Coordinates of C-alpha atoms and ligand atoms in Angstrom, one line a residue:
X1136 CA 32.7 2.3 -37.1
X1137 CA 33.8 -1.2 -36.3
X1138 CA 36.9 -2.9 -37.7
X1139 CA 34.3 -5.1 -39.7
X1140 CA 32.4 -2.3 -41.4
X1141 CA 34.8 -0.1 -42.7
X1142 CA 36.6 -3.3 -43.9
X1143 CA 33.2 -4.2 -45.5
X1144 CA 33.2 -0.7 -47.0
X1145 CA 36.7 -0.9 -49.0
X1146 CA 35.9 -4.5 -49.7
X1147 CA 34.4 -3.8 -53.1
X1148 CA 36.0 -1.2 -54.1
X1149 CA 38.1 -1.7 -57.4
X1150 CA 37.5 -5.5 -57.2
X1151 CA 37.6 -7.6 -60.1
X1152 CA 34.6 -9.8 -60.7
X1153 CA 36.6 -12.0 -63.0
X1154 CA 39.3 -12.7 -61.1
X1155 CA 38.5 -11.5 -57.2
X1156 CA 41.6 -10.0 -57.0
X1157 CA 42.1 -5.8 -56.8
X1158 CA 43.0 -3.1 -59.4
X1159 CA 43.4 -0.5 -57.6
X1160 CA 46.0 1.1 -59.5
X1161 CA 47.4 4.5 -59.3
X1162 CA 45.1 7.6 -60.1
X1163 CA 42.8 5.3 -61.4
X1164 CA 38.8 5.4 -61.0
X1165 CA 39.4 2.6 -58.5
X1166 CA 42.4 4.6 -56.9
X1167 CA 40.0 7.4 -56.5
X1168 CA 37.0 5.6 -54.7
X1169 CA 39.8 4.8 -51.9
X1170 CA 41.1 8.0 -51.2
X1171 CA 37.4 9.3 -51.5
X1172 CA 37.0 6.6 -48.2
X1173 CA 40.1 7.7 -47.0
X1174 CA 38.8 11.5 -46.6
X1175 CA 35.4 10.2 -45.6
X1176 CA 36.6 7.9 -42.6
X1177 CA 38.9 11.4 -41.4
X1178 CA 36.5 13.7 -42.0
X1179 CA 33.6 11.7 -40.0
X1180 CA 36.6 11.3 -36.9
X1181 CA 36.8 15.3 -37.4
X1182 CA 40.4 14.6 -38.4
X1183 CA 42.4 17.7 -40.2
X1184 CA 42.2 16.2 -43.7
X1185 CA 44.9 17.2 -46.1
X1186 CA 46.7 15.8 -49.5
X1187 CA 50.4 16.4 -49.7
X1188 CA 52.1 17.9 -52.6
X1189 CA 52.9 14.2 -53.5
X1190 CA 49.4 13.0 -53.6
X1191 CA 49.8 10.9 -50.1
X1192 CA 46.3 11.9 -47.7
X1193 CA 47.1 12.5 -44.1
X1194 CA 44.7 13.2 -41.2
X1195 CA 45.4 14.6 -38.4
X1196 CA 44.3 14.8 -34.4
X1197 CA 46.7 17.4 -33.0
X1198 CA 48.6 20.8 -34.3
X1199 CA 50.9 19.5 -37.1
X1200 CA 53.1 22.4 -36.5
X1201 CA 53.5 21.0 -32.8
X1202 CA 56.2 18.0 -34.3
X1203 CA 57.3 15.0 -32.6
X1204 CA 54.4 13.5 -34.5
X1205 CA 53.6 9.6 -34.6
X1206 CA 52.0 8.6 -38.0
X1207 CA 50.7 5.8 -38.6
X1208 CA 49.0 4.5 -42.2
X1209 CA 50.0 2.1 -45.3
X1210 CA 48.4 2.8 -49.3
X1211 CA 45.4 1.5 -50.8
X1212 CA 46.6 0.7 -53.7
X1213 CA 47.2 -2.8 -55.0
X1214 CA 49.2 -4.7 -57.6
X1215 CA 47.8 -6.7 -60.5
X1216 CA 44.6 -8.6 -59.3
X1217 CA 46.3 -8.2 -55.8
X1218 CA 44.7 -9.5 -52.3
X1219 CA 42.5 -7.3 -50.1
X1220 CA 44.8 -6.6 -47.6
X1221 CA 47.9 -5.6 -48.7
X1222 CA 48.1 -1.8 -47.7
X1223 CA 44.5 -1.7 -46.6
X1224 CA 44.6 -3.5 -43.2
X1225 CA 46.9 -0.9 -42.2
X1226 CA 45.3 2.0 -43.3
X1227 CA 42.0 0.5 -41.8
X1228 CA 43.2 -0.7 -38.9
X1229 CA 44.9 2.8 -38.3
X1230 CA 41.6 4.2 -38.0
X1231 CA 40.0 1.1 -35.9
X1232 CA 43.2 2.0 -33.1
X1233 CA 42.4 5.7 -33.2
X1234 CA 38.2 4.8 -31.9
X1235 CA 40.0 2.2 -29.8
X1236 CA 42.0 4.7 -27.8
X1237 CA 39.1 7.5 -27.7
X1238 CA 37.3 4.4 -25.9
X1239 CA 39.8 4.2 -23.7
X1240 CA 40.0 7.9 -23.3
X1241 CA 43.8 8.6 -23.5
X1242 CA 44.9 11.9 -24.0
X1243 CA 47.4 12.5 -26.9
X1244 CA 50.6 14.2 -25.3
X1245 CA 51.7 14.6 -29.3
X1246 CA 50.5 15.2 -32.7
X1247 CA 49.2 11.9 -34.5
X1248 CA 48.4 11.1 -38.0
X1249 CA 47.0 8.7 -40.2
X1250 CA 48.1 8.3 -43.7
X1251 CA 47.7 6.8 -46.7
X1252 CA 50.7 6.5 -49.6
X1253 CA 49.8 6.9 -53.0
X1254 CA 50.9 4.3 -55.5
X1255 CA 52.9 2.0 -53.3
X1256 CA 53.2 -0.7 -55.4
X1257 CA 54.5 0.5 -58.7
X1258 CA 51.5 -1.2 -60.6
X1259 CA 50.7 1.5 -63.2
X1260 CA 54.1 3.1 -63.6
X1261 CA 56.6 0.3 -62.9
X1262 CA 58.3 2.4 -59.5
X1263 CA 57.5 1.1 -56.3
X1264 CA 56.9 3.9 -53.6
X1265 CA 56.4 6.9 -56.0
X1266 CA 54.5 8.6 -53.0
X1267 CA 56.8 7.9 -50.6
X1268 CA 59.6 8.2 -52.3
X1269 CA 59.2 11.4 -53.6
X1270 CA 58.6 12.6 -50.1
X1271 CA 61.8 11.7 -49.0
X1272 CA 63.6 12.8 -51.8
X1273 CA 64.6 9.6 -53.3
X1274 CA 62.8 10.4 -56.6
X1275 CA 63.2 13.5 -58.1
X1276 CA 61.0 15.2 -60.1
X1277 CA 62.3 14.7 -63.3
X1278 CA 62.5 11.0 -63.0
X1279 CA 59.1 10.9 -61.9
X1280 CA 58.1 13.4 -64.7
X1281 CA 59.4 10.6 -67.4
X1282 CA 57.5 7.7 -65.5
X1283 CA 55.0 6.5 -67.9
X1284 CA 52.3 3.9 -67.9
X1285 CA 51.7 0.8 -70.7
X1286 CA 49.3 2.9 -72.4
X1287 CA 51.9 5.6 -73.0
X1288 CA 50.2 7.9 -70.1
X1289 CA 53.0 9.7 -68.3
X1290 CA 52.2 10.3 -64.4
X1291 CA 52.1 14.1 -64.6
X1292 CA 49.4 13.3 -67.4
X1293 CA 47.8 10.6 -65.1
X1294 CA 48.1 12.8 -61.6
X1295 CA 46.6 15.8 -63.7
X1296 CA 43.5 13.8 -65.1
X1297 CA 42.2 12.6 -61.5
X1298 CA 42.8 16.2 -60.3
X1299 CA 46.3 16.5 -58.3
X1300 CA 49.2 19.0 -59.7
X1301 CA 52.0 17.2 -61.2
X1302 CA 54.2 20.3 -60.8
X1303 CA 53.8 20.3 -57.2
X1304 CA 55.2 17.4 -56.3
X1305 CA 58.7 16.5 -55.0
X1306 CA 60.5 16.4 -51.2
X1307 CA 59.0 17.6 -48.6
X1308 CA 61.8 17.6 -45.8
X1309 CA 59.8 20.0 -43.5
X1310 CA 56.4 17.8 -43.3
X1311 CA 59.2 14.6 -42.3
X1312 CA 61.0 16.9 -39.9
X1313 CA 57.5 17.3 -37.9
X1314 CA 57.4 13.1 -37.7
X1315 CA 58.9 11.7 -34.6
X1316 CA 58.0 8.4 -35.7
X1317 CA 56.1 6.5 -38.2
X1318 CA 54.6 2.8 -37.8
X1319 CA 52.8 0.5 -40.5
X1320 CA 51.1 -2.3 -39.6
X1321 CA 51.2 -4.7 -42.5
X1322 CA 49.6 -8.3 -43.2
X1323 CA 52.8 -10.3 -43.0
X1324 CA 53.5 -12.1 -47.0
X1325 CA 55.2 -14.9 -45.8
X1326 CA 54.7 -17.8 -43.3
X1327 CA 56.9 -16.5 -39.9
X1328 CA 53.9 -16.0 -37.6
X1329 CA 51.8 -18.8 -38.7
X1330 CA 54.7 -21.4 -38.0
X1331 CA 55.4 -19.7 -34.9
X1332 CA 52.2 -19.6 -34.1
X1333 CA 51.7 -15.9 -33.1
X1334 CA 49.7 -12.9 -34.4
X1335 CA 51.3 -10.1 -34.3
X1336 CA 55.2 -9.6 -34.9
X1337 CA 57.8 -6.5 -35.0
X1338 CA 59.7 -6.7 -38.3
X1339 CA 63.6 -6.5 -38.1
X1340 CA 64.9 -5.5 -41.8
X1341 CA 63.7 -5.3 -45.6
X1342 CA 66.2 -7.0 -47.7
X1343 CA 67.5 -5.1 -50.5
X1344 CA 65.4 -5.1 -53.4
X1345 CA 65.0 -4.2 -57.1
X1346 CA 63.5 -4.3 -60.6
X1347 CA 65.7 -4.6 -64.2
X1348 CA 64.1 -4.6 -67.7
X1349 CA 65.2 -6.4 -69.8
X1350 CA 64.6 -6.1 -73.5
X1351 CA 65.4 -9.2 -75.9
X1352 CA 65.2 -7.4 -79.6
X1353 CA 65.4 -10.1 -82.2
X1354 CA 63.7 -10.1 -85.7
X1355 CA 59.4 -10.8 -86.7
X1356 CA 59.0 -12.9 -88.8
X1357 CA 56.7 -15.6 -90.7
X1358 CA 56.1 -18.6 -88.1
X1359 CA 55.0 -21.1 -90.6
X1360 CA 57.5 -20.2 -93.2
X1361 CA 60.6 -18.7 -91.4
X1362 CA 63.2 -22.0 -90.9
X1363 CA 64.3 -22.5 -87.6
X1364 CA 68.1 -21.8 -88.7
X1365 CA 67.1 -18.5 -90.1
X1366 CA 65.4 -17.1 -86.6
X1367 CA 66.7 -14.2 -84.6
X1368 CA 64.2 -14.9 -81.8
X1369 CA 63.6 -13.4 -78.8
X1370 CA 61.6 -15.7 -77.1
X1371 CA 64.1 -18.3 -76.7
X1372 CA 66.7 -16.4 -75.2
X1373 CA 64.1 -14.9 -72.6
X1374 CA 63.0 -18.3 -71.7
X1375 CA 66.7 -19.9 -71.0
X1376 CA 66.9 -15.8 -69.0
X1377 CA 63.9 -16.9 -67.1
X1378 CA 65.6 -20.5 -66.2
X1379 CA 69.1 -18.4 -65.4
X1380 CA 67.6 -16.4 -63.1
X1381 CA 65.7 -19.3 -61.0
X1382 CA 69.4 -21.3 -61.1
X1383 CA 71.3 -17.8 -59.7
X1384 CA 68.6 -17.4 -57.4
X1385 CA 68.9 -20.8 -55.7
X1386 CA 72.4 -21.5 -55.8
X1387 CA 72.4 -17.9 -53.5
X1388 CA 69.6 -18.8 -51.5
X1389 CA 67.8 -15.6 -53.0
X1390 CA 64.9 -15.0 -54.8
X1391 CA 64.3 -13.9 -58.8
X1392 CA 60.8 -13.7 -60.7
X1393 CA 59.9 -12.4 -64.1
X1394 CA 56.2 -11.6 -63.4
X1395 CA 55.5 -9.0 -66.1
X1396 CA 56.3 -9.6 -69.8
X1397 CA 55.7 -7.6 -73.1
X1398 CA 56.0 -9.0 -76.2
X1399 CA 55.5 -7.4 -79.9
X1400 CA 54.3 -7.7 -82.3
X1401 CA 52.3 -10.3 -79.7
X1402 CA 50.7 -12.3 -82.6
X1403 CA 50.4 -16.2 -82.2
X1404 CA 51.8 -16.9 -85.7
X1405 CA 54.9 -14.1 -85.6
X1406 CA 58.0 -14.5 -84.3
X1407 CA 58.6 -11.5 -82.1
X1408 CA 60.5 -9.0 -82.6
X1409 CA 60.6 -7.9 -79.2
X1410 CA 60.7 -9.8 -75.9
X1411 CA 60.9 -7.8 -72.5
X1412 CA 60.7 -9.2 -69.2
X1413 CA 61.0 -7.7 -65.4
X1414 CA 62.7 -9.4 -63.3
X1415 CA 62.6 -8.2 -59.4
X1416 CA 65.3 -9.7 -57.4
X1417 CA 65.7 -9.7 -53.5
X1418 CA 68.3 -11.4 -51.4
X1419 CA 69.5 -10.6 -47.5
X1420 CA 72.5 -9.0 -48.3
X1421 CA 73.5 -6.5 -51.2
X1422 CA 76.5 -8.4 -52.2
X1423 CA 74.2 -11.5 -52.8
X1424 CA 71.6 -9.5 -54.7
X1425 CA 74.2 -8.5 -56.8
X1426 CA 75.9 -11.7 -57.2
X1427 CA 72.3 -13.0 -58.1
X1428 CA 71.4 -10.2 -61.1
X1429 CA 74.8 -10.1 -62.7
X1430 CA 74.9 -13.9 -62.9
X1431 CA 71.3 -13.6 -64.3
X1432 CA 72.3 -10.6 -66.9
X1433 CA 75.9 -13.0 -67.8
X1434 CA 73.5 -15.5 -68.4
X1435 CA 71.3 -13.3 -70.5
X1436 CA 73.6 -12.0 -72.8
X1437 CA 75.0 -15.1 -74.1
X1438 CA 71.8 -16.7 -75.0
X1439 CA 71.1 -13.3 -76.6
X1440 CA 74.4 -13.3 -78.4
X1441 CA 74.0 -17.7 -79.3
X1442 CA 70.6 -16.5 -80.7
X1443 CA 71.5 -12.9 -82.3
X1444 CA 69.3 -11.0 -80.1
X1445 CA 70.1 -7.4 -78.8
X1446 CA 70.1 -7.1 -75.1
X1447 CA 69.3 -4.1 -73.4
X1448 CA 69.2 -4.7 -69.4
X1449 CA 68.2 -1.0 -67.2
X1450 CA 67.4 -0.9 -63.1
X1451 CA 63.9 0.5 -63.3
X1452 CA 64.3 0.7 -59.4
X1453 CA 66.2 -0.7 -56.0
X1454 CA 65.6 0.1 -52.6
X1455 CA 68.9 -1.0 -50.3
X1456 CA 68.6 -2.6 -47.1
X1457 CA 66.1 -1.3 -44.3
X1458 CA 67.2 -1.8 -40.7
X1459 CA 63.8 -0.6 -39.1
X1460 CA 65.3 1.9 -36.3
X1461 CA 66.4 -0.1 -33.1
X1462 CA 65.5 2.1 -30.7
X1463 CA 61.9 2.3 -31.9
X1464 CA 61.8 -1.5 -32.8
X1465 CA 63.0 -2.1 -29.0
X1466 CA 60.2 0.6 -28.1
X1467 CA 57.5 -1.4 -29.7
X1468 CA 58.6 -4.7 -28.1
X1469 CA 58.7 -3.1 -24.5
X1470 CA 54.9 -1.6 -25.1
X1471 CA 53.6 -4.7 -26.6
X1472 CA 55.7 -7.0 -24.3
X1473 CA 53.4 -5.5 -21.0
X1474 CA 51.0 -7.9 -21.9
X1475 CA 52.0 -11.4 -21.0
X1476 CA 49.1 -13.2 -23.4
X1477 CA 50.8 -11.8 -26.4
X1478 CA 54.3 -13.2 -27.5
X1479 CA 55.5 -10.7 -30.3
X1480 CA 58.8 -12.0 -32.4
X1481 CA 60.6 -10.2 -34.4
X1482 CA 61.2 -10.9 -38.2
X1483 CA 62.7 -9.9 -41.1
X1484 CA 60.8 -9.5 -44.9
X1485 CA 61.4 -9.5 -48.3
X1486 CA 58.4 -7.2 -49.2
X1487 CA 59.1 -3.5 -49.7
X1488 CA 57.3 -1.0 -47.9
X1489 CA 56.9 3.3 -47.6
X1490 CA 58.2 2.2 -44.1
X1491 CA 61.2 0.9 -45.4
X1492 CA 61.8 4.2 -47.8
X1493 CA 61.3 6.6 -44.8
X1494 CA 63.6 4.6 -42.4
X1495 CA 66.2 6.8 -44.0
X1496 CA 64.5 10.0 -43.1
X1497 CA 62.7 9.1 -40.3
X1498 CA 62.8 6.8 -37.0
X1499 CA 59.9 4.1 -38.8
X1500 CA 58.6 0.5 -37.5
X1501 CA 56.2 -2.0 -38.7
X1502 CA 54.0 -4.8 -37.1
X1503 CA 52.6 -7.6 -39.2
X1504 CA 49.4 -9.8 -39.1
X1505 CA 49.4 -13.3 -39.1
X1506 CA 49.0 -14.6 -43.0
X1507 CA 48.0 -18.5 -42.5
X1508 CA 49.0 -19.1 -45.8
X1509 CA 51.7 -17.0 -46.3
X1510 CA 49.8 -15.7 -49.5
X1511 CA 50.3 -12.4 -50.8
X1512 CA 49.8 -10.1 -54.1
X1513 CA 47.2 -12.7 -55.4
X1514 CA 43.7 -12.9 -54.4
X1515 CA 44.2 -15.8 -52.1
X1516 CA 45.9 -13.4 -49.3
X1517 CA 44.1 -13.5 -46.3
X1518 CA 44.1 -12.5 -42.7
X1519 CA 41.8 -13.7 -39.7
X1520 CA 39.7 -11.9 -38.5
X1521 CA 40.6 -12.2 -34.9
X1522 CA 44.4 -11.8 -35.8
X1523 CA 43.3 -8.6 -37.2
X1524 CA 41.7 -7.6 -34.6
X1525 CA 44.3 -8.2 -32.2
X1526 CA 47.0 -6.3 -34.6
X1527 CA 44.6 -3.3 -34.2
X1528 CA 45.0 -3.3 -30.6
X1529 CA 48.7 -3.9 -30.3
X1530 CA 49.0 -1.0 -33.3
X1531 CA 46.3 1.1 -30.3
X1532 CA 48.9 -0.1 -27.9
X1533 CA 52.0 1.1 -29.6
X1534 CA 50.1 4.5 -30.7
X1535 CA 49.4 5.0 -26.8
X1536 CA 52.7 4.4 -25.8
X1537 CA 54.6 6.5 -28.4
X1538 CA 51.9 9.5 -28.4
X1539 CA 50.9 9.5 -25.0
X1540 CA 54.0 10.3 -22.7
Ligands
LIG2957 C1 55.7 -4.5 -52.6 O1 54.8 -5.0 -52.0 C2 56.9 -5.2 -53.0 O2 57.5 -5.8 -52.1 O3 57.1 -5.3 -54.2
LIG2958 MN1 52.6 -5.3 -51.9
LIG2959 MN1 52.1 -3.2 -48.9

C-alpha cells in the first residue's frame, strides 16, 4: 500500500458533502469506519492489533513485553467540519514508514508500535485528549464518567453504544512504562515551514492551553414587545466578552477565540435567556495566558453586572506548557540532519497534541509537514503531496534510528 492509496482510502470517510470538511467525531459511525481502517491496515502488515482499556488502537511489530518501545501514531478523529489531515497524516504516514523500512530491510533492535488516539480533539465531549489523557492519568475516571455530549449522551453511554467498556478505562502506567519513546508526525497549523521554506521541522514546545465556559444567564423575553430598558440580555454582554477577549489577547501578544456558542431558548424573536460561549485561550507563557483569561473574565463580569446577567465562568480543560524532551528532540535532529538535502528547523506550536499530554510520562517528539497556507481545523487545510511524502521518510528515518540500534 502506497502513501496515496491508503490516503485515498480514509479520504471519504466521515466527510461532509455539504461542507467538505470531516465529522469524525468520537464513537461516532464515522469514528468507527476509521478505527475499522486502522485494524485493517495492522492486521494486513500482520501487526499484533489490540485496543487499550482507553479506546486508543495500537499495533505492534515486536514483543510488547520487551519495553524500550518507539511508538509512533496521531488520532483520526477531527473537529467540527475539520481538514483531512489533521491526525490522519500521522497515523497514515506511520504505516507508509513502517513498508518504507521493510523495503529497506532493517532489522528492529526494539519493540515498535503504531497507534492511534481516540477523541483527540474534544469535538463530541468538549475535553481535548480524553484518550490520551486518561492513559496518562491526567483524567480520572470520574471526570471522564460526567463528560457528556450536546445531546445529553454521557461518554460511558457513548463508548458503550459503539462497543468499548466504559468501566475499563483509566491509567495505564504499565503499557507507558514499556514506551521508550513516542513521535507524532503532525501537519504543521501555522505558516513556520512555508516561510522558511522547508518541509519537515522538529517542534520545540506547546504553549499552554485551555478552554472556559462561560454561561451569560439573563431573562427570555418578547422581542417585539420587551423595551430595551426592561432587557436582561445575554447576548449583549457575550458580544462586548467576545470584543474583551480579542483586546486581552492582543495587548498580550496571545491568542483568544469563542468558536462554539449555545444559546436558548435560540428563537429569532426571543431574547435569550441563556448565552454560553467557549472561549480557548493559548499564549507562550502561563503567566500571560493567565493575564489574558482573567482580563477576559474582569471584562465579562461587568458587562454582565451593567446588563443584569448572571455569570458563571468553569475551566472545561488546560494543558500547561510542553517542552518536547531535549534529548529526543536533539536525537531527531542528529538522525534527520545526516542528510544534507534536508534542512530541518525547529519550532514551537500553539496546537495541542497526545504528544504533548504524554511528554509528562514519557520521552515524546513531533515532526510537522509543511502547511502552505498555514490552514488548519477547516476544510481548506492542506499538505503537498511531495512534502508528505518526504515527512514519511524523515518519520522512516527517525523510526530507524531510535528502533534500530
Ligand atoms: C487541537 O488540535 C487543539 O490544539 O485544540
Ligand atoms: Mn486539531
Ligand atoms: Mn491533531
Amino acid at each position: 500500500m502506497t502513501f496515496q492509496s491508503m490516503w485515498a482510502e480514509l479520504l471519504p470517510l466521515g466527510r461532509s458533502s455539504a461542507s467538505g470538511g470531516y465529522r469524525r467525531f468520537a464513537w461516532t459511525g464515522a469514528d468507527a469506519e476509521c478505527r475499522e481502517w486502522f485494524r485493517e491496515q495492522a492486521e494486513a502488515r500482520g501487526l499484533a492489533y489490540e485496543v487499550d482499556r482507553n479506546g486508543n488502537q495500537w499495533a505492534w511489530l515486536g514483543d510488547p513485553a520487551a519495553g524500550d518501545a518507539v511508538v509512533t501514531g496521531s488520532h483520526l478523529d477531527s473537529v467540527p467540519d475539520g481538514g483531512a489531515f489533521d491526525g490522519p497524516l500521522g497515523v497514515v504516514s506511520s504505516f507508509a514508514a513502517l513498508d518504507e523500512l521493510s523495503r529497506r530491510g532493517v532489522e528492529f533492535t526494539k519493540p515498535l508500535a503504531l497507534v492511534n488516539f481516540g477523541d483527540e480533539e474534544g469535538a463530541r465531549f468538549g475535553l481535548a485528549c480524553v484518550g490520551s489523557r486518561l492513559t496518562a492519568g491526567e483524567l480520572t475516571v470520574e471526570q471522564a464518567h460526567r463528560l457528556t455530549d450536546a445531546d445529553g449522551v454521557s461518554l460511558p453511554r457513548a463508548m458503550e453504544a459503539a462497543g468499548y467498556d466504559p468501566d475499563a478505562i483509566g491509567a495505564d502506567p504499565e503499557r507507558l512504562a514499556r514506551i521508550g519513546a513516542f513521535v507524532e508526525l503532525h501537519v504543521e497549523q501555522g505558516r513556520a515551514l512555508d516561510l522558511s521554506g522547508d518541509r519537515v521541522g522538529i517542534a520545540s514546545a506547546i504553549w499552554p492551553h485551555g478552554r472556559w465556559r462561560f454561561d451569560f444567564r439573563g431573562e427570555a423575553n418578547h422581542a417585539g414587545t420587551t423595551r430595551l430598558v426592561d432587557r436582561r440580555d445575554p447576548m449583549l454582554s457575550y458580544a462586548e466578552t467576545v470584543l474583551a477577549a480579542r483586546r486581552e489577547a492582543e495587548l498580550a501578544g496571545a491568542v483568544a477565540t469563542f468558536g462554539k456558542i449555545a444559546v436558548e431558548p435560540n428563537g429569532v424573536n426571543a431574547i435569550p435567556s441563556l448565552v454560553r460561549g467557549w472561549l480557548d485561550s493559548r499564549a507562550a507563557d502561563q503567566h500571560t495566558l493567565d493575564l489574558v483569561v482573567t482580563g477576559v473574565e474582569k471584562a465579562a463580569r461587568e458587562y454582565a453586572a451593567a446588563h443584569g446577567v448572571d455569570l458563571d465562568v468553569v475551566r472545561e480543560s488546560f494543558t500547561p506548557v510542553v517542552e518536547f524532551d531535549h534529548a529526543l528532540r536533539d536525537e531527531l535532529a542528529r538522525i534527520l540532519g545526516k542528510d544534507t538535502d534536508l534542512r530541518v528547523p525547529v519550532l514551537g506550536t500553539g496546537a495541542g497534541h497526545d504528544a504533548g499530554i504524554l511528554s509528562g510520562r514519557i520521552p515524546t517528539a513531533m515532526l510537522f509537514v509543511r502547511n502552505p497556507t498555514g490552514v488548519s481545523h477547516s476544510p481548506a487545510e492542506h499538505a503537498a503531496e511531495d512534502d508528505c511524502v518526504a515527512g514519511v521518510l524523515a518519520l522512516a528515518d527517525v523510526l530507524e534510528g531510535l528502533a534500530c540500534r
